[in-house]
Amino acid sequence: MTDIATTQVRQLDTTEEQPPFALAGVGAIAIVSAIALLASAGRYGFFGDELYFISAGRRLAVSYADQGPLLPAIARLMDVIAPESMVAQRIPAMLVTVAAVLISAQIAREFGGSRNAQLLTATAYATSPFLLVQGTQLATNTVDTALWVLISWLLVRWVRTRHDSLLLWASLATAVDMQVKWLIPFFWIAIAIGVACYGPRDLFRRPALWLGAGLVVLLTLPSLIWQANHDWPQLRLGAVVAEEQATVGGRYTWLPLAIASAGLLGGLLLIYGIVVLFRWEPLHQYRFLALLPLLLAVAFIATDGRAYYAAGCYAVIMAAGAVRWTEKTGRVRTIVTITMIVISVVLASFTMPWRPESSIKPATSEADAGLSIGVYGRFGWPELAAATVTAYRSLPEADRANVAIITDSYWQASALDIYGADDLPAIYSPNRGYGYFGTPPDSATTILWVGNNEPDVSPLFAAITPIGHADTPLGFPGSTRDVTIWRCDQPRAPWSETWPGLLKL
């Protein structure tokens, strides 16, 4: 190593005393982020998944077909504190997102970054149209991403300090993340490959690492047992996600969507950070991180995963890019940085759910709605419940004794469970995790089927008649927009026999 590089490494390792201005500046960015998230907390309505978390939380279990138990438990807690409050449900998402903004700056600090590097990293995170916007609703990816950021910080700090207690904390965070969704193993596999290629290979010889791995397995064991007893539905969900991704371009759009989700400033720092980690000598001990986004991209493109699956690694890569970018100064560099920040702030503001409903145009297709699912998935749930209640009340009183309701999607079932349960009979859906909440009783000889899949439903009954309709112009097609409610009589087989074959993730 040259004398200059040695000096740079020495300078970058001096991180114990953080500049007060960096603390104040990063704190200000976090506060602004919190205000932006809070301003959007009551906008529109519940997102379909948020309704599902509340519904699942009312049926607490050690695992679910499509996720771990943590999000339903959080939703249940917030629902007890403030029943059916959108703001209350979204507070945990806001808190973990703001925490991720702060931790992203701390990663830059661990890299030896100056106060400007910390500020630039926090700004990039806070202006990402995905990383910030996901904090506007309670979602598995919101918590999952924040935990990836935390684990990245603990790992980077371990590389610098070699304090093995950090590996145990990273393992605990991993165990918590396994209660959210099962993406974090991809992170650790990519890390292992990077460490095997570039070091520090003594990581593999640390007892704390393997003790932590055992802790993860132990804490995940109840969920693993549940999954094994139900034929591993969470693993089978991958094929369903791949089919859904096909509606927005599948593998061909993964990379551009993944980079776009980082935002302008974040995207540039993301690409630059990979180059920096590969080539810049002062960060040579962190070179294993350069492979992280590349390996994750290969894995998620190959499996047809969602474009945001790798977003949890963005903070650590952007931090590396910010440290190198701010290491040099100059008028042109300052102008470029300020310009990128301004544009990124403007773009981020447009992605927040602040627009009045009157300015939102209905989706032209299911693919169009899928690309803006965070918007269209928030409209029409009370209206769907009201239309279903109206259809139910239109039945002759004598026919209501043996009625149950089945919906096409778990979103619809959750909406009816939250908004219409007091006025409706038992609600079921064969879709996603809702299908595992219970089977319609064999005594249910009349079904109100909420959905548009008449060809799929007709063979199950002797008679089927449309008796209701729900429609919300801004709703999601097939879920809250142009939805038919069918009266279905005389099931051809008992539900105890039919239901297992109807389950679909």
mmCIF file of C-alpha atoms in Angstrom, residues 72 76 80 165 269 283 286 362 364-365 377 416 423 441 498:
data_model
loop_
_atom_site.group_PDB
_atom_site.id
_atom_site.type_symbol
_atom_site.label_atom_id
_atom_site.label_comp_id
_atom_site.label_asym_id
_atom_site.label_seq_id
_atom_site.Cartn_x
_atom_site.Cartn_y
_atom_site.Cartn_z
ATOM 1 C CA PRO A 72 -49.600 -9.421 12.474
ATOM 2 C CA ARG A 76 -52.691 -6.458 16.634
ATOM 3 C CA VAL A 80 -55.748 -2.791 20.516
ATOM 4 C CA SER A 165 -20.737 -9.064 20.488
ATOM 5 C CA LEU A 269 -24.394 6.570 -5.121
ATOM 6 C CA LEU A 283 -12.126 0.630 1.972
ATOM 7 C CA TYR A 286 -15.010 -3.911 3.075
ATOM 8 C CA PRO A 362 -58.052 5.545 -12.616
ATOM 9 C CA THR A 364 -56.059 1.850 -17.328
ATOM 10 C CA SER A 365 -55.180 -1.820 -16.782
ATOM 11 C CA GLY A 377 -54.495 -0.630 -3.339
ATOM 12 C CA LEU A 416 -64.876 -7.431 4.984
ATOM 13 C CA ASP A 423 -73.098 -7.104 9.764
ATOM 14 C CA PRO A 441 -68.717 -25.200 7.437
ATOM 15 C CA THR A 498 -63.622 -28.898 -1.564
#
